[in-house]
Short mmCIF file of N, CA and C in Angstrom, two decimals:
data_model
loop_
_atom_site.label_atom_id
_atom_site.label_comp_id
_atom_site.label_asym_id
_atom_site.label_seq_id
_atom_site.Cartn_x
_atom_site.Cartn_y
_atom_site.Cartn_z
N MET A 48 -3.72 -1.91 -17.18
CA MET A 48 -3.19 -3.29 -16.93
C MET A 48 -1.83 -3.48 -17.70
N THR A 49 -0.71 -3.65 -16.85
CA THR A 49 0.55 -3.85 -17.53
C THR A 49 0.85 -5.34 -17.53
N GLY A 50 1.04 -5.80 -18.48
CA GLY A 50 1.44 -7.46 -18.64
C GLY A 50 0.48 -8.14 -17.84
N ASN A 51 1.00 -8.89 -16.88
CA ASN A 51 0.06 -9.83 -15.97
C ASN A 51 -0.26 -9.11 -14.61
N ILE A 52 -0.11 -7.89 -14.52
CA ILE A 52 -0.41 -7.08 -13.29
C ILE A 52 -1.62 -6.15 -13.35
N LEU A 53 -2.50 -6.34 -12.50
CA LEU A 53 -3.80 -5.39 -12.54
C LEU A 53 -3.84 -4.70 -11.25
N ILE A 54 -3.54 -3.38 -11.22
CA ILE A 54 -3.48 -2.50 -9.96
C ILE A 54 -4.81 -2.21 -9.63
N ILE A 55 -5.25 -2.60 -8.29
CA ILE A 55 -6.50 -2.28 -7.87
C ILE A 55 -6.44 -1.01 -7.24
N GLN A 56 -5.65 -0.68 -6.36
CA GLN A 56 -5.63 0.61 -5.57
C GLN A 56 -4.23 1.05 -5.15
N GLU A 57 -4.00 2.44 -5.25
CA GLU A 57 -2.79 2.93 -4.94
C GLU A 57 -2.83 3.90 -3.68
N ASN A 58 -1.99 4.03 -2.85
CA ASN A 58 -2.04 4.90 -1.71
C ASN A 58 -1.17 5.99 -2.26
N LYS A 59 -1.63 6.94 -2.85
CA LYS A 59 -0.72 8.23 -3.20
C LYS A 59 -0.52 8.92 -2.05
N LYS A 60 -1.29 9.02 -1.12
CA LYS A 60 -0.93 10.00 0.32
C LYS A 60 0.27 9.53 0.78
N ALA A 61 0.52 8.08 0.95
CA ALA A 61 1.84 7.61 1.46
C ALA A 61 3.07 8.14 0.62
N ARG A 62 2.95 8.19 -0.66
CA ARG A 62 4.15 8.88 -1.38
C ARG A 62 4.36 10.30 -0.98
N PHE A 63 3.19 10.98 -0.70
CA PHE A 63 3.47 12.42 -0.27
C PHE A 63 3.73 12.60 1.08
N ASP A 64 3.32 11.93 1.96
CA ASP A 64 3.68 12.01 3.34
C ASP A 64 5.00 11.43 3.87
N TYR A 65 5.44 10.44 3.19
CA TYR A 65 6.64 9.86 3.61
C TYR A 65 7.76 9.79 2.47
N THR A 66 9.01 9.62 2.99
CA THR A 66 10.13 9.42 2.06
C THR A 66 10.32 7.70 1.99
N ILE A 67 10.06 7.10 0.94
CA ILE A 67 10.24 5.67 0.80
C ILE A 67 11.62 5.17 0.73
N VAL A 68 11.95 4.26 1.93
CA VAL A 68 13.34 3.72 1.93
C VAL A 68 13.53 2.57 1.10
N GLU A 69 12.57 1.59 1.17
CA GLU A 69 12.58 0.21 0.67
C GLU A 69 11.35 -0.31 0.56
N THR A 70 11.16 -1.09 -0.62
CA THR A 70 9.82 -1.73 -0.96
C THR A 70 9.84 -3.18 -0.78
N PHE A 71 8.72 -3.75 -0.52
CA PHE A 71 8.58 -5.26 -0.54
C PHE A 71 7.34 -5.68 -1.23
N GLU A 72 7.32 -6.90 -1.76
CA GLU A 72 6.09 -7.46 -2.25
C GLU A 72 5.62 -8.52 -1.23
N ALA A 73 4.43 -8.33 -0.84
CA ALA A 73 3.85 -9.35 0.13
C ALA A 73 2.55 -9.87 -0.37
N GLY A 74 2.41 -11.23 -0.05
CA GLY A 74 1.02 -11.87 -0.39
C GLY A 74 0.15 -11.61 0.73
N LEU A 75 -1.21 -11.81 0.49
CA LEU A 75 -2.22 -11.57 1.40
C LEU A 75 -3.08 -12.68 1.72
N MET A 76 -3.45 -13.03 2.94
CA MET A 76 -4.26 -14.10 3.28
C MET A 76 -5.64 -13.63 3.34
N LEU A 77 -6.45 -13.91 2.37
CA LEU A 77 -7.98 -13.31 2.21
C LEU A 77 -8.90 -14.45 2.17
N MET A 78 -10.18 -13.89 2.53
CA MET A 78 -11.21 -14.86 2.41
C MET A 78 -11.75 -14.65 1.05
N GLY A 79 -12.73 -15.43 0.57
CA GLY A 79 -13.25 -15.44 -0.66
C GLY A 79 -13.97 -13.99 -1.14
N SER A 80 -14.70 -13.58 -0.09
CA SER A 80 -15.54 -12.57 -0.42
C SER A 80 -14.52 -11.30 -0.44
N GLU A 81 -13.48 -11.31 0.20
CA GLU A 81 -12.62 -10.10 0.11
C GLU A 81 -11.91 -10.20 -1.35
N VAL A 82 -11.60 -11.41 -1.91
CA VAL A 82 -11.31 -11.42 -3.24
C VAL A 82 -12.09 -10.76 -4.15
N LYS A 83 -13.42 -11.21 -3.98
CA LYS A 83 -14.40 -10.63 -4.83
C LYS A 83 -14.54 -9.05 -4.77
N SER A 84 -14.35 -8.68 -3.68
CA SER A 84 -14.54 -7.20 -3.46
C SER A 84 -13.29 -6.50 -4.11
N LEU A 85 -12.12 -7.12 -4.01
CA LEU A 85 -10.88 -6.55 -4.61
C LEU A 85 -11.04 -6.47 -6.14
N ARG A 86 -11.75 -7.60 -6.64
CA ARG A 86 -11.90 -7.54 -8.04
C ARG A 86 -12.90 -6.41 -8.66
N ASN A 87 -13.81 -6.09 -7.77
CA ASN A 87 -14.57 -4.91 -7.95
C ASN A 87 -14.06 -3.57 -7.61
N LYS A 88 -12.74 -3.57 -7.07
CA LYS A 88 -12.08 -2.39 -6.74
C LYS A 88 -12.68 -1.75 -5.42
N ASP A 89 -13.31 -2.33 -4.63
CA ASP A 89 -13.86 -1.89 -3.32
C ASP A 89 -12.89 -1.94 -2.27
N VAL A 90 -11.95 -1.21 -2.32
CA VAL A 90 -10.77 -1.11 -1.30
C VAL A 90 -10.38 0.27 -0.99
N GLN A 91 -9.83 0.54 0.25
CA GLN A 91 -9.40 1.93 0.61
C GLN A 91 -8.15 1.53 1.47
N LEU A 92 -6.86 1.93 1.01
CA LEU A 92 -5.69 1.79 1.85
C LEU A 92 -5.33 3.12 2.69
N LYS A 93 -6.04 4.26 2.40
CA LYS A 93 -5.60 5.30 3.15
C LYS A 93 -5.75 5.16 4.57
N ASP A 94 -4.68 5.60 5.35
CA ASP A 94 -4.50 5.53 6.95
C ASP A 94 -4.22 4.08 7.25
N SER A 95 -3.98 2.97 6.35
CA SER A 95 -3.45 1.70 6.68
C SER A 95 -2.14 1.72 7.05
N TYR A 96 -1.81 0.57 7.71
CA TYR A 96 -0.36 0.49 8.16
C TYR A 96 0.03 -1.08 8.36
N ILE A 97 1.25 -1.36 8.52
CA ILE A 97 1.60 -2.85 8.88
C ILE A 97 2.11 -2.83 10.38
N SER A 98 1.62 -3.80 10.96
CA SER A 98 1.88 -4.01 12.42
C SER A 98 2.33 -5.45 12.61
N PHE A 99 3.11 -5.66 13.69
CA PHE A 99 3.52 -7.07 13.99
C PHE A 99 2.85 -7.48 15.30
N ARG A 100 2.48 -8.85 15.20
CA ARG A 100 2.05 -9.58 16.31
C ARG A 100 2.65 -10.75 16.50
N GLY A 101 3.59 -10.84 17.46
CA GLY A 101 4.44 -11.83 17.63
C GLY A 101 5.52 -11.88 16.46
N ASP A 102 5.64 -12.84 15.75
CA ASP A 102 6.68 -12.75 14.62
C ASP A 102 5.95 -12.72 13.26
N GLU A 103 4.63 -12.25 13.22
CA GLU A 103 3.81 -12.06 12.06
C GLU A 103 3.43 -10.59 11.67
N ALA A 104 3.39 -10.34 10.49
CA ALA A 104 2.98 -9.11 10.08
C ALA A 104 1.52 -9.09 9.52
N TYR A 105 0.87 -7.94 9.85
CA TYR A 105 -0.39 -7.86 9.67
C TYR A 105 -0.80 -6.52 9.03
N LEU A 106 -1.77 -6.50 7.99
CA LEU A 106 -2.33 -5.09 7.36
C LEU A 106 -3.43 -4.75 8.24
N GLN A 107 -3.30 -3.57 8.74
CA GLN A 107 -4.34 -2.84 9.57
C GLN A 107 -5.03 -1.77 8.94
N ASN A 108 -6.39 -1.44 9.39
CA ASN A 108 -7.05 -0.24 9.04
C ASN A 108 -7.23 -0.33 7.42
N ALA A 109 -7.13 -1.24 6.68
CA ALA A 109 -7.37 -1.32 5.31
C ALA A 109 -8.87 -1.69 5.06
N HIS A 110 -9.66 -0.95 4.48
CA HIS A 110 -11.17 -1.25 4.34
C HIS A 110 -11.28 -1.92 2.98
N ILE A 111 -11.84 -3.13 3.09
CA ILE A 111 -12.23 -3.91 1.97
C ILE A 111 -13.64 -4.03 2.31
N ALA A 112 -14.52 -3.36 1.27
CA ALA A 112 -15.87 -3.52 1.57
C ALA A 112 -16.47 -4.85 1.45
N GLU A 113 -17.70 -5.19 2.16
CA GLU A 113 -18.33 -6.35 2.08
C GLU A 113 -18.74 -6.65 0.69
N TYR A 114 -18.63 -7.90 0.36
CA TYR A 114 -19.24 -8.23 -1.16
C TYR A 114 -20.76 -8.42 -0.96
N LYS A 115 -21.40 -7.59 -1.81
CA LYS A 115 -22.72 -7.59 -1.77
C LYS A 115 -23.44 -8.98 -1.93
N ALA A 116 -22.98 -9.80 -2.86
CA ALA A 116 -23.64 -11.02 -3.28
C ALA A 116 -23.28 -12.16 -2.20
N SER A 117 -22.37 -11.83 -1.37
CA SER A 117 -22.03 -12.92 -0.32
C SER A 117 -22.96 -12.81 0.89
N SER A 118 -23.46 -13.90 1.12
CA SER A 118 -24.57 -13.93 2.33
C SER A 118 -23.98 -14.06 3.65
N TYR A 119 -24.18 -15.23 4.30
CA TYR A 119 -23.61 -15.35 5.60
C TYR A 119 -21.95 -15.39 5.64
N ASN A 120 -21.43 -15.78 4.50
CA ASN A 120 -19.85 -15.86 4.42
C ASN A 120 -19.11 -14.60 4.46
N ASN A 121 -19.72 -13.41 4.46
CA ASN A 121 -19.06 -12.17 4.44
C ASN A 121 -17.91 -11.82 5.46
N HIS A 122 -17.11 -11.05 5.19
CA HIS A 122 -15.97 -10.71 5.91
C HIS A 122 -16.06 -9.32 6.91
N GLU A 123 -15.45 -9.22 7.74
CA GLU A 123 -15.39 -7.93 8.42
C GLU A 123 -14.63 -6.92 7.59
N PRO A 124 -15.05 -5.70 7.26
CA PRO A 124 -14.40 -4.85 6.31
C PRO A 124 -13.04 -4.48 6.74
N GLU A 125 -12.78 -4.16 8.18
CA GLU A 125 -11.47 -3.70 8.46
C GLU A 125 -10.71 -4.63 9.32
N ARG A 126 -10.84 -5.87 9.26
CA ARG A 126 -10.09 -6.88 10.10
C ARG A 126 -8.74 -6.94 9.71
N HIS A 127 -7.88 -7.57 10.67
CA HIS A 127 -6.47 -7.64 10.34
C HIS A 127 -6.23 -8.75 9.29
N ARG A 128 -5.42 -8.49 8.40
CA ARG A 128 -5.19 -9.57 7.30
C ARG A 128 -3.55 -9.70 7.35
N LYS A 129 -3.36 -11.06 7.42
CA LYS A 129 -2.04 -11.57 7.67
C LYS A 129 -1.25 -11.35 6.29
N LEU A 130 0.19 -10.92 6.37
CA LEU A 130 0.84 -10.81 5.12
C LEU A 130 1.73 -12.00 5.02
N LEU A 131 1.92 -12.39 3.64
CA LEU A 131 2.69 -13.58 3.56
C LEU A 131 4.16 -13.07 3.02
N LEU A 132 4.98 -13.19 3.96
CA LEU A 132 6.47 -12.78 3.58
C LEU A 132 7.38 -13.74 4.06
N ASN A 133 8.64 -13.92 3.38
CA ASN A 133 9.55 -14.95 3.97
C ASN A 133 10.22 -14.47 5.30
N ARG A 134 10.75 -15.39 5.97
CA ARG A 134 11.37 -14.93 7.31
C ARG A 134 12.44 -13.86 7.17
N LYS A 135 13.23 -13.96 6.23
CA LYS A 135 14.27 -12.92 6.08
C LYS A 135 13.63 -11.51 5.95
N GLU A 136 12.71 -11.33 5.24
CA GLU A 136 11.91 -10.13 5.01
C GLU A 136 11.16 -9.54 6.15
N LEU A 137 10.53 -10.52 6.93
CA LEU A 137 10.00 -10.21 8.17
C LEU A 137 10.84 -9.74 9.18
N ASP A 138 12.06 -10.33 9.37
CA ASP A 138 13.22 -10.02 10.25
C ASP A 138 13.75 -8.57 9.86
N GLU A 139 13.98 -8.33 8.45
CA GLU A 139 14.44 -7.02 8.02
C GLU A 139 13.54 -5.86 8.40
N ILE A 140 12.23 -6.07 8.09
CA ILE A 140 11.29 -5.00 8.46
C ILE A 140 11.04 -4.84 9.91
N TYR A 141 10.89 -5.92 10.62
CA TYR A 141 10.80 -5.92 12.04
C TYR A 141 11.94 -5.02 12.68
N GLY A 142 13.18 -5.32 12.28
CA GLY A 142 14.38 -4.67 12.77
C GLY A 142 14.31 -3.21 12.44
N ALA A 143 13.80 -2.68 11.27
CA ALA A 143 14.01 -1.43 10.83
C ALA A 143 12.91 -0.76 11.59
N LEU A 144 11.77 -1.27 12.06
CA LEU A 144 10.76 -0.54 12.77
C LEU A 144 11.23 -0.46 14.18
N ARG A 145 11.96 -1.42 14.64
CA ARG A 145 12.34 -1.35 16.07
C ARG A 145 13.55 -0.49 16.31
N GLU A 146 14.58 -0.51 15.38
CA GLU A 146 15.90 0.14 15.78
C GLU A 146 16.08 1.55 15.01
N LYS A 147 15.40 1.71 13.75
CA LYS A 147 15.74 2.85 13.04
C LYS A 147 14.64 3.78 13.04
N GLY A 148 13.50 3.44 13.59
CA GLY A 148 12.37 4.43 13.77
C GLY A 148 11.56 4.57 12.49
N TYR A 149 11.68 3.58 11.58
CA TYR A 149 10.88 3.71 10.41
C TYR A 149 9.44 3.28 10.62
N SER A 150 8.60 3.44 9.62
CA SER A 150 7.13 2.98 9.65
C SER A 150 6.99 2.15 8.46
N CYS A 151 5.94 1.31 8.48
CA CYS A 151 5.86 0.43 7.30
C CYS A 151 4.36 0.46 6.91
N VAL A 152 4.24 0.95 5.69
CA VAL A 152 2.86 1.44 5.08
C VAL A 152 2.62 0.58 3.64
N PRO A 153 1.33 0.24 3.31
CA PRO A 153 1.05 -0.23 2.02
C PRO A 153 0.95 0.86 0.95
N LEU A 154 1.62 0.54 -0.21
CA LEU A 154 1.66 1.56 -1.35
C LEU A 154 0.69 1.30 -2.35
N LYS A 155 0.47 0.03 -2.66
CA LYS A 155 -0.55 -0.38 -3.44
C LYS A 155 -0.90 -1.81 -3.33
N ILE A 156 -2.19 -2.14 -3.85
CA ILE A 156 -2.75 -3.56 -3.76
C ILE A 156 -2.92 -3.86 -5.23
N TYR A 157 -2.61 -5.11 -5.77
CA TYR A 157 -2.79 -5.43 -7.12
C TYR A 157 -2.87 -7.01 -7.27
N PHE A 158 -3.30 -7.43 -8.38
CA PHE A 158 -3.36 -8.82 -8.68
C PHE A 158 -2.14 -9.08 -9.62
N LYS A 159 -1.32 -10.13 -9.32
CA LYS A 159 -0.24 -10.45 -10.04
C LYS A 159 -0.39 -12.04 -10.40
N ASN A 160 -0.48 -12.41 -11.71
CA ASN A 160 -0.94 -13.74 -11.99
C ASN A 160 -1.99 -14.29 -11.22
N GLY A 161 -3.10 -13.55 -11.05
CA GLY A 161 -4.18 -14.09 -10.46
C GLY A 161 -4.23 -14.00 -8.84
N ARG A 162 -3.13 -13.64 -8.18
CA ARG A 162 -2.89 -13.69 -6.69
C ARG A 162 -2.81 -12.27 -6.26
N ALA A 163 -3.66 -11.94 -5.26
CA ALA A 163 -3.64 -10.67 -4.63
C ALA A 163 -2.15 -10.49 -3.94
N LYS A 164 -1.46 -9.22 -4.28
CA LYS A 164 -0.36 -8.86 -3.72
C LYS A 164 -0.44 -7.45 -3.17
N LEU A 165 0.43 -7.27 -2.28
CA LEU A 165 0.40 -5.85 -1.52
C LEU A 165 1.91 -5.37 -1.61
N GLU A 166 2.01 -4.15 -2.18
CA GLU A 166 3.38 -3.60 -2.20
C GLU A 166 3.51 -2.65 -0.97
N ILE A 167 4.35 -3.08 -0.07
CA ILE A 167 4.64 -2.49 1.21
C ILE A 167 5.92 -1.66 1.26
N ALA A 168 6.20 -0.67 2.12
CA ALA A 168 7.34 0.13 2.05
C ALA A 168 7.80 0.46 3.43
N LEU A 169 9.12 0.37 3.61
CA LEU A 169 9.67 1.00 4.90
C LEU A 169 9.80 2.59 4.64
N VAL A 170 9.13 3.51 5.46
CA VAL A 170 8.97 4.77 5.09
C VAL A 170 9.63 5.63 6.31
N LYS A 171 9.99 6.91 6.04
CA LYS A 171 10.36 7.72 7.18
C LYS A 171 9.64 8.97 6.97
N GLY A 172 9.00 9.43 7.81
CA GLY A 172 8.03 10.82 7.74
C GLY A 172 8.66 11.94 7.20
N LYS A 173 8.01 12.70 6.40
CA LYS A 173 8.53 13.97 5.82
C LYS A 173 8.22 15.09 6.87
N LYS A 174 9.00 16.12 6.80
CA LYS A 174 8.48 17.31 7.57
C LYS A 174 7.64 18.18 6.65
N ALA A 175 7.25 19.30 7.22
CA ALA A 175 6.28 20.12 6.55
C ALA A 175 7.16 20.71 5.32
N HIS A 176 8.23 21.17 5.45
CA HIS A 176 9.19 21.76 4.35
C HIS A 176 9.44 20.79 3.33
N ASP A 177 9.67 19.58 3.60
CA ASP A 177 9.81 18.52 2.70
C ASP A 177 8.64 18.44 1.67
N LYS A 178 7.51 18.45 2.34
CA LYS A 178 6.10 18.38 1.43
C LYS A 178 6.05 19.53 0.51
N ARG A 179 6.36 20.81 0.97
CA ARG A 179 6.25 21.96 0.17
C ARG A 179 7.32 21.83 -0.99
N GLU A 180 8.43 21.36 -0.65
CA GLU A 180 9.36 21.13 -1.75
C GLU A 180 8.83 20.17 -2.79
N ALA A 181 8.24 18.97 -2.32
CA ALA A 181 7.68 18.07 -3.31
C ALA A 181 6.43 18.79 -4.06
N ILE A 182 5.90 19.67 -3.77
CA ILE A 182 4.79 20.35 -4.38
C ILE A 182 5.33 21.26 -5.32
N LYS A 183 6.53 21.96 -4.99
CA LYS A 183 7.14 22.75 -5.85
C LYS A 183 7.68 22.05 -7.06
N LYS A 184 8.42 20.90 -6.71
CA LYS A 184 8.94 20.14 -7.86
C LYS A 184 7.91 19.63 -8.87
N ARG A 185 6.68 19.31 -8.19
CA ARG A 185 5.65 18.60 -9.14
C ARG A 185 5.10 19.98 -10.03
N ASP A 186 4.91 21.08 -9.45
CA ASP A 186 4.44 22.23 -10.12
C ASP A 186 5.37 22.60 -11.32
N VAL A 187 6.69 22.57 -11.03
CA VAL A 187 7.69 22.86 -11.95
C VAL A 187 7.64 21.83 -13.19
N SER A 188 7.58 20.48 -12.75
CA SER A 188 7.44 19.48 -13.78
C SER A 188 6.15 19.63 -14.82
N ASP A 189 4.97 20.08 -14.04
CA ASP A 189 3.76 20.27 -14.71
C ASP A 189 3.94 21.34 -15.73
N GLN A 190 4.71 22.47 -15.22
CA GLN A 190 4.79 23.65 -16.08
C GLN A 190 5.66 23.26 -17.29
N ILE A 191 6.71 22.52 -17.15
CA ILE A 191 7.77 22.14 -18.10
C ILE A 191 6.89 21.26 -19.13
N ARG A 192 6.16 20.32 -18.69
CA ARG A 192 5.34 19.43 -19.50
C ARG A 192 4.39 20.36 -20.26
N SER A 193 3.64 21.14 -19.81
CA SER A 193 2.78 21.99 -20.47
C SER A 193 3.46 22.94 -21.69
N THR A 194 4.64 23.45 -21.22
CA THR A 194 5.37 24.27 -22.19
C THR A 194 5.71 23.40 -23.39
N LEU A 195 6.36 22.12 -23.18
CA LEU A 195 6.61 21.40 -24.15
C LEU A 195 5.55 20.89 -25.16
N ARG A 196 4.24 20.79 -24.51
CA ARG A 196 3.10 20.44 -25.31
C ARG A 196 2.66 21.49 -26.19
N ARG A 197 2.85 22.93 -25.68
CA ARG A 197 2.39 23.99 -26.55
C ARG A 197 3.43 24.36 -27.56
N SER A 198 4.73 23.93 -27.25
CA SER A 198 5.77 24.19 -28.25
C SER A 198 5.74 23.22 -29.59
N ARG A 199 5.14 22.12 -29.33
CA ARG A 199 5.01 21.08 -30.56
C ARG A 199 4.01 21.48 -31.43
#
């Protein structure tokens, strides 16, 4: 926990599969049982994405598990959840998806000042050789780090 931000789940696969162009912070329209499940960290962002219906943005394929203690008030685990963004941000994201061929994916979900937030990003898909390059860079930095640790 850093300051007043509590990270619930990160989508590490998104950072590996895509080149991040720009990030945004969005609020989430959630039911009570979804918030309880988020506090228990029962969420999976893998394979989720942002889509538009009309002029509104929605989070799709994000799995928030049903809250066990909630009875008849429970939620659908993979329902579409509306994102709370201002009009300028919505127009910017929608334009980039339409014209530039970008995709929009969630990077992480967290609580900020007690409110559930979602960090979303405009991304461009990486080619296979880009992924190999990322793996090489990570391996080299790991080797450097371990060498420095041993030298101390």
